[in-house]
Short mmCIF file of C-alpha atoms in Angstrom, two decimals:
data_model
loop_
_atom_site.label_atom_id
_atom_site.label_comp_id
_atom_site.label_asym_id
_atom_site.label_seq_id
_atom_site.Cartn_x
_atom_site.Cartn_y
_atom_site.Cartn_z
CA UNK Q 1 2.58 38.45 1.01
CA UNK Q 2 2.28 36.42 -1.63
CA UNK Q 3 1.21 33.37 -1.36
CA UNK Q 4 1.53 29.89 -2.72
CA UNK Q 5 -0.99 27.52 -2.03
CA UNK Q 6 0.01 23.97 -2.91
CA UNK Q 7 -3.32 21.52 -2.96
CA UNK Q 8 -3.24 17.95 -2.15
CA UNK Q 9 -0.81 16.10 0.68
CA UNK Q 10 0.44 13.02 -1.22
CA UNK Q 11 3.41 12.69 -2.26
CA UNK Q 12 3.68 15.78 -4.63
CA UNK Q 13 1.96 18.18 -2.98
CA UNK Q 14 4.16 17.76 0.47
CA UNK Q 15 7.07 17.44 -1.12
CA UNK Q 16 6.65 19.83 -3.09
CA UNK Q 17 6.11 21.83 0.22
CA UNK Q 18 9.44 20.47 1.53
CA UNK Q 19 11.30 21.88 -1.11
CA UNK Q 20 9.53 25.36 -0.62
CA UNK Q 21 10.45 25.76 3.04
CA UNK Q 22 14.05 25.11 1.81
CA UNK Q 23 14.54 27.53 0.12
CA UNK Q 24 12.48 30.39 2.01
CA UNK Q 25 10.52 32.14 -0.22
CA UNK Q 26 9.42 35.29 1.05
CA UNK Q 27 5.82 34.12 0.82
CA UNK Q 28 3.00 31.84 2.67
CA UNK Q 29 2.47 28.94 1.58
CA UNK Q 30 -0.59 26.67 2.18
CA UNK Q 31 -1.04 23.34 1.74
CA UNK Q 32 -4.78 22.61 1.85
CA UNK Q 33 -6.08 18.78 1.97
CA UNK Q 34 -8.87 17.08 2.61
CA UNK Q 35 -8.22 15.09 5.60
CA UNK Q 36 -6.22 15.61 8.26
CA UNK Q 37 -3.21 12.92 8.15
CA UNK Q 38 -1.04 11.48 5.14
CA UNK Q 39 -1.26 8.47 3.96
CA UNK Q 40 1.07 5.72 2.07
CA UNK Q 41 -0.79 4.96 -1.52
CA UNK Q 42 1.54 2.47 -1.68
CA UNK Q 43 0.31 0.03 1.29
CA UNK Q 44 -2.92 0.55 1.25
CA UNK Q 45 -3.51 -2.68 -0.27
CA UNK Q 46 -1.58 -4.17 3.37
CA UNK Q 47 -4.55 -2.33 5.03
CA UNK Q 48 -6.97 -3.77 2.75
CA UNK Q 49 -6.66 -7.10 4.09
CA UNK Q 50 -5.70 -6.73 7.94
CA UNK Q 51 -1.89 -6.81 7.19
CA UNK Q 52 -1.07 -3.25 8.19
CA UNK Q 53 -2.03 -1.05 11.41
CA UNK Q 54 -3.44 2.32 9.53
CA UNK Q 55 -2.03 4.69 12.24
CA UNK Q 56 1.65 2.27 10.25
CA UNK Q 57 1.17 4.09 6.85
CA UNK Q 58 0.04 7.55 8.07
CA UNK Q 59 0.79 10.51 9.85
CA UNK Q 60 -1.01 13.07 10.88
CA UNK Q 61 -0.35 16.92 8.88
CA UNK Q 62 -0.31 19.57 11.46
CA UNK Q 63 1.90 17.67 13.36
CA UNK Q 64 4.23 16.55 10.82
CA UNK Q 65 4.17 20.25 8.31
CA UNK Q 66 6.29 22.49 9.31
CA UNK Q 67 4.93 24.81 11.64
CA UNK Q 68 5.19 27.84 8.86
CA UNK Q 69 3.01 25.91 6.84
CA UNK Q 70 -0.48 27.50 7.13
CA UNK Q 71 -2.00 23.71 6.66
CA UNK Q 72 -5.85 24.16 5.62
CA UNK Q 73 -8.80 21.19 6.28
CA UNK Q 74 -11.28 21.87 3.37
CA UNK Q 75 -12.58 19.89 0.17
CA UNK Q 76 -11.55 21.83 -3.34
CA UNK Q 77 -14.60 21.70 -5.41
CA UNK Q 78 -13.80 23.99 -7.83
CA UNK Q 79 -10.72 26.46 -9.01
CA UNK Q 80 -10.74 29.90 -11.07
CA UNK Q 81 -7.99 30.64 -12.63
CA UNK Q 82 -8.38 33.87 -13.74
CA UNK Q 83 -9.68 35.19 -10.52
CA UNK Q 84 -6.48 33.11 -9.36
CA UNK Q 85 -8.62 31.74 -6.37
CA UNK Q 86 -10.14 28.09 -5.31
CA UNK Q 87 -13.23 27.26 -4.05
CA UNK Q 88 -13.05 25.23 -0.63
CA UNK Q 89 -16.83 23.69 0.72
CA UNK Q 90 -16.88 25.36 3.86
CA UNK Q 91 -14.05 28.58 3.40
CA UNK Q 92 -15.48 29.85 0.17
CA UNK Q 93 -13.16 31.21 -2.60
CA UNK Q 94 -9.59 31.26 -1.11
CA UNK Q 95 -6.56 34.00 -2.89
CA UNK Q 96 -3.10 32.49 -4.46
CA UNK Q 97 -0.25 33.68 -6.35
CA UNK Q 98 0.89 30.59 -7.17
CA UNK Q 99 -0.52 27.61 -7.32
CA UNK Q 100 0.78 24.10 -7.31
CA UNK Q 101 -2.07 21.41 -7.85
CA UNK Q 102 -1.29 18.44 -6.99
CA UNK Q 103 -5.06 16.88 -5.70
CA UNK Q 104 -4.24 13.13 -6.91
CA UNK Q 105 -6.93 10.51 -8.40
CA UNK Q 106 -10.32 9.22 -7.87
CA UNK Q 107 -11.58 6.20 -8.04
CA UNK Q 108 -12.24 4.85 -11.86
CA UNK Q 109 -16.15 3.47 -11.03
CA UNK Q 110 -18.68 5.43 -12.36
CA UNK Q 111 -16.64 4.55 -15.62
CA UNK Q 112 -18.59 0.91 -14.92
CA UNK Q 113 -22.47 0.60 -14.49
CA UNK Q 114 -23.36 -0.07 -11.39
CA UNK Q 115 -19.56 0.06 -10.00
CA UNK Q 116 -20.21 2.99 -7.40
CA UNK Q 117 -21.17 1.55 -4.33
CA UNK Q 118 -20.83 -2.07 -5.04
CA UNK Q 119 -17.34 -2.41 -5.67
CA UNK Q 120 -14.20 -1.66 -2.69
CA UNK Q 121 -11.62 0.29 -4.59
CA UNK Q 122 -8.41 1.10 -2.99
CA UNK Q 123 -7.62 4.96 -3.48
CA UNK Q 124 -7.81 6.06 -0.06
CA UNK Q 125 -7.81 4.90 3.20
CA UNK Q 126 -10.64 5.20 3.89
CA UNK Q 127 -11.50 2.81 1.07
CA UNK Q 128 -8.51 0.18 2.37
CA UNK Q 129 -10.18 0.51 5.74
CA UNK Q 130 -13.13 -0.18 4.43
CA UNK Q 131 -12.47 -3.34 2.37
CA UNK Q 132 -10.69 -4.99 5.72
CA UNK Q 133 -13.86 -4.44 7.59
CA UNK Q 134 -16.30 -5.86 4.58
CA UNK Q 135 -13.90 -9.09 4.42
CA UNK Q 136 -14.19 -9.23 7.73
CA UNK Q 137 -17.84 -9.09 7.83
CA UNK Q 138 -18.82 -11.14 5.48
CA UNK Q 139 -16.20 -13.88 6.73
CA UNK Q 140 -18.54 -13.97 9.74
CA UNK Q 141 -21.89 -13.67 7.94
CA UNK Q 142 -20.87 -17.22 6.33
CA UNK Q 143 -21.48 -18.66 9.68
CA UNK Q 144 -24.71 -18.12 9.70
CA UNK Q 145 -25.16 -18.69 5.18
CA UNK Q 146 -22.87 -21.14 4.45
CA UNK Q 147 -23.40 -19.17 0.95
CA UNK Q 148 -20.43 -20.12 -1.04
CA UNK Q 149 -20.00 -16.96 -2.33
CA UNK Q 150 -18.57 -16.08 0.68
CA UNK Q 151 -15.50 -16.71 0.77
CA UNK Q 152 -15.45 -15.70 -3.53
CA UNK Q 153 -13.68 -13.26 -3.66
CA UNK Q 154 -13.39 -10.66 -6.99
CA UNK Q 155 -10.68 -8.29 -7.90
CA UNK Q 156 -10.82 -7.08 -11.53
CA UNK Q 157 -7.99 -5.17 -12.57
CA UNK Q 158 -4.93 -6.15 -13.72
CA UNK Q 159 -2.24 -3.10 -12.54
CA UNK Q 160 -0.21 -2.46 -10.14
CA UNK Q 161 -2.32 -2.53 -7.31
CA UNK Q 162 -5.04 -5.59 -8.40
CA UNK Q 163 -1.90 -7.72 -8.25
CA UNK Q 164 -0.21 -6.23 -4.94
CA UNK Q 165 -3.85 -6.56 -3.09
CA UNK Q 166 -4.12 -10.38 -4.11
CA UNK Q 167 -0.11 -11.08 -3.08
CA UNK Q 168 -1.14 -9.52 -0.08
CA UNK Q 169 -4.12 -11.46 0.70
CA UNK Q 170 -3.00 -14.99 -0.20
CA UNK Q 171 -0.88 -14.31 2.86
CA UNK Q 172 -3.04 -13.21 4.95
CA UNK Q 173 -5.98 -15.98 3.90
CA UNK Q 174 -5.18 -18.84 6.13
CA UNK Q 175 -5.09 -16.60 9.03
CA UNK Q 176 -8.28 -15.18 8.47
CA UNK Q 177 -9.62 -18.50 8.02
CA UNK Q 178 -8.33 -19.50 11.54
CA UNK Q 179 -9.86 -16.44 12.73
CA UNK Q 180 -13.22 -16.74 11.53
CA UNK Q 181 -13.52 -20.39 11.60
CA UNK Q 182 -13.92 -20.27 7.56
CA UNK Q 183 -13.05 -23.52 5.54
CA UNK Q 184 -9.01 -22.22 3.47
CA UNK Q 185 -9.85 -24.45 1.23
CA UNK Q 186 -12.80 -23.90 -0.30
CA UNK Q 187 -11.98 -19.53 -0.49
CA UNK Q 188 -11.15 -17.99 -3.76
CA UNK Q 189 -9.35 -15.50 -5.28
CA UNK Q 190 -10.76 -14.37 -8.85
CA UNK Q 191 -9.22 -11.70 -10.94
CA UNK Q 192 -10.58 -10.18 -14.19
CA UNK Q 193 -7.86 -8.83 -16.29
CA UNK Q 194 -8.99 -6.93 -19.70
CA UNK Q 195 -5.58 -7.81 -20.80
CA UNK Q 196 -4.66 -10.86 -21.82
CA UNK Q 197 -2.45 -10.86 -18.80
CA UNK Q 198 -2.05 -9.03 -15.64
CA UNK Q 199 1.12 -6.60 -16.20
CA UNK Q 200 1.26 -6.81 -19.83
CA UNK Q 201 3.22 -3.59 -19.80
CA UNK Q 202 5.72 -4.59 -17.36
CA UNK Q 203 8.63 -7.02 -18.50
CA UNK Q 204 7.32 -10.33 -19.81
CA UNK Q 205 9.73 -12.71 -18.28
CA UNK Q 206 9.01 -11.26 -14.90
CA UNK Q 207 5.38 -11.14 -15.68
CA UNK Q 208 5.25 -14.86 -16.14
CA UNK Q 209 7.00 -15.39 -12.78
CA UNK Q 210 3.88 -13.31 -11.03
CA UNK Q 211 1.38 -15.27 -12.71
CA UNK Q 212 3.05 -18.90 -11.42
CA UNK Q 213 3.19 -16.97 -8.34
CA UNK Q 214 -0.02 -15.82 -7.70
CA UNK Q 215 -1.96 -18.90 -9.69
CA UNK Q 216 -0.18 -21.84 -7.64
CA UNK Q 217 -1.80 -19.93 -4.71
CA UNK Q 218 -4.95 -19.80 -5.72
CA UNK Q 219 -5.52 -17.28 -8.09
CA UNK Q 220 -7.86 -18.47 -11.12
CA UNK Q 221 -7.17 -15.46 -14.00
CA UNK Q 222 -10.10 -14.67 -16.11
CA UNK Q 223 -8.29 -12.38 -18.90
CA UNK Q 224 -9.54 -10.58 -21.61
CA UNK Q 225 -12.50 -9.86 -19.10
CA UNK Q 226 -13.45 -6.43 -19.01
CA UNK Q 227 -15.79 -5.92 -16.39
CA UNK Q 228 -18.74 -4.32 -18.12
CA UNK Q 229 -21.22 -3.99 -15.58
CA UNK Q 230 -21.56 -4.75 -11.58
CA UNK Q 231 -24.81 -5.56 -9.00
CA UNK Q 232 -25.01 -6.06 -5.90
CA UNK Q 233 -22.79 -10.06 -5.34
CA UNK Q 234 -22.32 -9.57 -9.02
CA UNK Q 235 -20.17 -8.79 -12.37
CA UNK Q 236 -20.83 -8.93 -16.11
CA UNK Q 237 -18.36 -9.63 -18.68
CA UNK Q 238 -20.17 -9.44 -21.53
CA UNK Q 239 -23.13 -11.77 -21.64
CA UNK Q 240 -22.12 -14.04 -18.32
CA UNK Q 241 -21.91 -13.14 -14.48
CA UNK Q 242 -19.45 -14.56 -12.14
CA UNK Q 243 -20.84 -13.89 -8.70
CA UNK Q 244 -18.64 -13.54 -5.78
CA UNK Q 245 -20.08 -10.92 -1.85
CA UNK Q 246 -16.75 -9.03 -2.21
CA UNK Q 247 -15.59 -7.33 -5.21
CA UNK Q 248 -12.09 -5.56 -4.97
CA UNK Q 249 -12.11 -2.44 -7.59
CA UNK Q 250 -8.09 -2.02 -8.67
CA UNK Q 251 -8.85 -1.28 -12.38
CA UNK Q 252 -6.30 2.48 -12.01
CA UNK Q 253 -7.41 5.91 -11.14
CA UNK Q 254 -8.92 9.34 -13.16
CA UNK Q 255 -8.09 12.42 -11.37
CA UNK Q 256 -9.62 14.66 -9.77
CA UNK Q 257 -13.04 15.08 -9.82
CA UNK Q 258 -11.71 18.96 -9.38
CA UNK Q 259 -10.47 18.56 -12.62
CA UNK Q 260 -13.83 18.78 -15.15
CA UNK Q 261 -15.91 21.03 -13.30
CA UNK Q 262 -12.38 23.93 -13.17
CA UNK Q 263 -11.92 23.95 -17.42
CA UNK Q 264 -9.02 21.93 -17.62
CA UNK Q 265 -7.58 20.51 -21.23
CA UNK Q 266 -7.56 16.90 -19.89
CA UNK Q 267 -7.73 13.27 -21.01
CA UNK Q 268 -9.22 10.99 -17.95
CA UNK Q 269 -9.40 14.06 -15.80
CA UNK Q 270 -5.64 14.29 -15.95
CA UNK Q 271 -5.38 17.83 -16.55
CA UNK Q 272 -2.63 17.76 -19.97
CA UNK Q 273 0.61 20.06 -18.82
CA UNK Q 274 3.27 21.28 -20.82
CA UNK Q 275 6.78 20.50 -20.43
CA UNK Q 276 7.34 22.66 -17.25
CA UNK Q 277 4.74 21.15 -15.74
CA UNK Q 278 2.94 23.85 -16.26
CA UNK Q 279 -1.26 24.26 -17.65
CA UNK Q 280 -2.02 23.75 -21.33
CA UNK Q 281 -4.74 25.84 -21.30
CA UNK Q 282 -8.14 25.07 -21.86
CA UNK Q 283 -10.01 28.61 -21.16
CA UNK Q 284 -7.51 31.25 -20.79
CA UNK Q 285 -4.04 31.80 -19.78
CA UNK Q 286 -3.56 30.35 -16.18
CA UNK Q 287 1.20 30.91 -16.44
CA UNK Q 288 1.70 31.10 -12.40
CA UNK Q 289 0.18 27.71 -11.81
CA UNK Q 290 1.71 23.71 -12.33
CA UNK Q 291 0.05 20.15 -12.08
CA UNK Q 292 2.03 17.58 -10.78
CA UNK Q 293 1.30 13.56 -9.02
CA UNK Q 294 -1.74 11.55 -10.11
CA UNK Q 295 -3.81 14.94 -11.39
CA UNK Q 296 -1.35 15.25 -13.99
CA UNK Q 297 -0.84 13.65 -17.20
CA UNK Q 298 3.29 14.13 -18.40
CA UNK Q 299 3.64 12.24 -21.92
CA UNK Q 300 6.90 10.71 -22.66
CA UNK Q 301 8.76 12.31 -25.10
CA UNK Q 302 10.66 9.35 -26.85
CA UNK Q 303 6.75 7.62 -27.36
CA UNK Q 304 4.15 10.13 -26.39
CA UNK Q 305 2.34 8.36 -24.26
CA UNK Q 306 1.60 9.02 -20.63
CA UNK Q 307 3.68 8.46 -17.87
CA UNK Q 308 2.23 5.95 -15.00
CA UNK Q 309 1.15 7.48 -12.47
CA UNK Q 310 3.70 6.32 -9.13
CA UNK Q 311 5.24 7.82 -6.53
CA UNK Q 312 8.14 8.17 -7.92
CA UNK Q 313 6.86 10.73 -10.89
CA UNK Q 314 4.64 12.67 -8.14
CA UNK Q 315 8.17 13.59 -5.87
CA UNK Q 316 10.36 14.22 -9.06
CA UNK Q 317 7.11 16.11 -10.82
CA UNK Q 318 7.31 17.96 -7.08
CA UNK Q 319 11.01 19.11 -7.54
CA UNK Q 320 10.22 20.61 -10.84
CA UNK Q 321 7.09 22.90 -9.57
CA UNK Q 322 9.29 23.82 -6.42
CA UNK Q 323 12.06 25.40 -8.70
CA UNK Q 324 9.83 26.63 -10.88
CA UNK Q 325 7.28 28.77 -8.70
CA UNK Q 326 10.65 29.81 -7.26
CA UNK Q 327 12.05 31.11 -10.04
CA UNK Q 328 8.66 32.65 -11.46
CA UNK Q 329 8.68 34.68 -8.17
CA UNK Q 330 12.72 36.02 -8.62
CA UNK Q 331 11.54 37.16 -11.86
CA UNK Q 332 13.25 34.10 -14.20
CA UNK Q 333 12.46 31.47 -16.31
CA UNK Q 334 10.36 27.83 -16.11
CA UNK Q 335 12.17 24.71 -15.78
CA UNK Q 336 11.64 21.81 -18.37
CA UNK Q 337 10.72 18.59 -16.15
CA UNK Q 338 12.56 15.32 -17.27
CA UNK Q 339 11.88 12.14 -15.75
CA UNK Q 340 14.47 9.73 -15.04
CA UNK Q 341 12.89 5.96 -13.26
CA UNK Q 342 14.43 4.29 -11.26
CA UNK Q 343 12.35 1.50 -12.30
CA UNK Q 344 9.82 -0.32 -10.92
CA UNK Q 345 9.20 -2.52 -7.88
CA UNK Q 346 6.08 -4.28 -6.50
CA UNK Q 347 5.33 -6.86 -3.59
CA UNK Q 348 4.27 -9.72 -3.51
CA UNK Q 349 2.72 -10.16 -0.37
CA UNK Q 350 5.51 -9.52 2.88
CA UNK Q 351 8.51 -11.70 2.01
CA UNK Q 352 8.25 -11.77 -1.79
CA UNK Q 353 7.81 -9.17 -4.91
CA UNK Q 354 9.62 -8.62 -8.51
CA UNK Q 355 12.00 -5.18 -9.32
CA UNK Q 356 13.02 -4.09 -13.04
CA UNK Q 357 15.40 -1.73 -12.34
CA UNK Q 358 16.78 0.97 -15.16
CA UNK Q 359 19.95 2.56 -14.89
CA UNK Q 360 21.23 5.46 -16.76
CA UNK Q 361 22.11 3.98 -19.79
CA UNK Q 362 18.44 2.17 -19.80
CA UNK Q 363 19.63 -0.62 -19.32
CA UNK Q 364 17.52 -3.37 -17.08
CA UNK Q 365 18.27 -5.67 -14.50
CA UNK Q 366 15.09 -8.43 -13.07
CA UNK Q 367 14.90 -9.24 -10.05
CA UNK Q 368 12.38 -11.10 -7.35
CA UNK Q 369 11.73 -13.48 -5.05
CA UNK Q 370 12.65 -12.21 -1.24
CA UNK Q 371 15.59 -9.88 -2.11
CA UNK Q 372 13.66 -8.07 -3.25
CA UNK Q 373 11.72 -7.38 0.01
CA UNK Q 374 15.16 -5.48 1.33
CA UNK Q 375 14.81 -2.77 -1.88
CA UNK Q 376 10.90 -1.95 -1.24
CA UNK Q 377 12.11 -1.36 2.27
CA UNK Q 378 14.83 0.92 0.99
CA UNK Q 379 11.97 2.77 -1.51
CA UNK Q 380 9.45 2.78 1.35
CA UNK Q 381 12.05 4.35 3.58
CA UNK Q 382 13.27 6.90 0.99
CA UNK Q 383 9.01 7.84 -0.20
CA UNK Q 384 8.88 8.56 3.45
CA UNK Q 385 12.32 11.06 4.01
CA UNK Q 386 11.16 12.73 0.88
CA UNK Q 387 8.22 13.87 2.49
CA UNK Q 388 8.58 14.59 6.15
#
């Protein structure tokens, strides 16, 4: 029996599995994932600030995935495309006939000297839980240390993850101050943005509103401040040093570390793909492999820029990749991937948010404030329904 192997149990991988199962192909479907659970990456910031329990945004794979799917909990170390095999840390080589690579992203901390080990990334569920524990420990330490840097939080990054984290943190700060007996008025949140302002590619009017929203609640923005070096309790911007005993790293993601060791043509460890999501060969021909989700680099045909990673992109890619695998199995052709964005929705704490919605004609509708929360709740339900 032929084997379809799916790597990664994020939105892309799980939706691909769901689509494959629905078509009931005459093949074994194997899902490989490092952890025995799936977690909702769009809500990691809620766990990091202590607002949401990890169990609310995660579920056990073996209890949720169709029982006909072979689930392997192991870490992918390398892909050998020539012999069509995936090397796993514990199980060694596992062979496939068709591959959907949805391994997801990794932290960008290796790009900045000193960042690894001295900052708190927000890429995985373990990252979010570590950030939560760290914040609580530092606030506890303040009773003895009276160190003002224990009350200072530096957020490095100016994208959606950074803004969502800061907004959630601001909402939690009064409760954290009361819980740990620290002076709320002395707690500081600083954002180091490498661009003139956060979300610089977002709608300018909504960006200004977000800046005002966060600024009025105490966030201090440091624009054009790319972090060049990190040491314990300190970030460096050029020749300037900024001290904080909590440093959150939300500068974006790279593709999986498996990418550079597996011979892919890649950009920042994201695999460059063709218009049908198959691989652009770097070292040979790999016609039975498709790469989707955060690990893929999909150019926008209108401007050539790579689409930013998002759940809606991953889910639509999964539809296309699953359809292409099934078509190839039946001797057919592959289909071109066409991304149809419905817009961007960003939570700002539990009661507010911003949205930039796009219709089929490319027209935008801008929303802000409490009414966006209804859209966010619907979006979260849609994401969950797409994978279970």
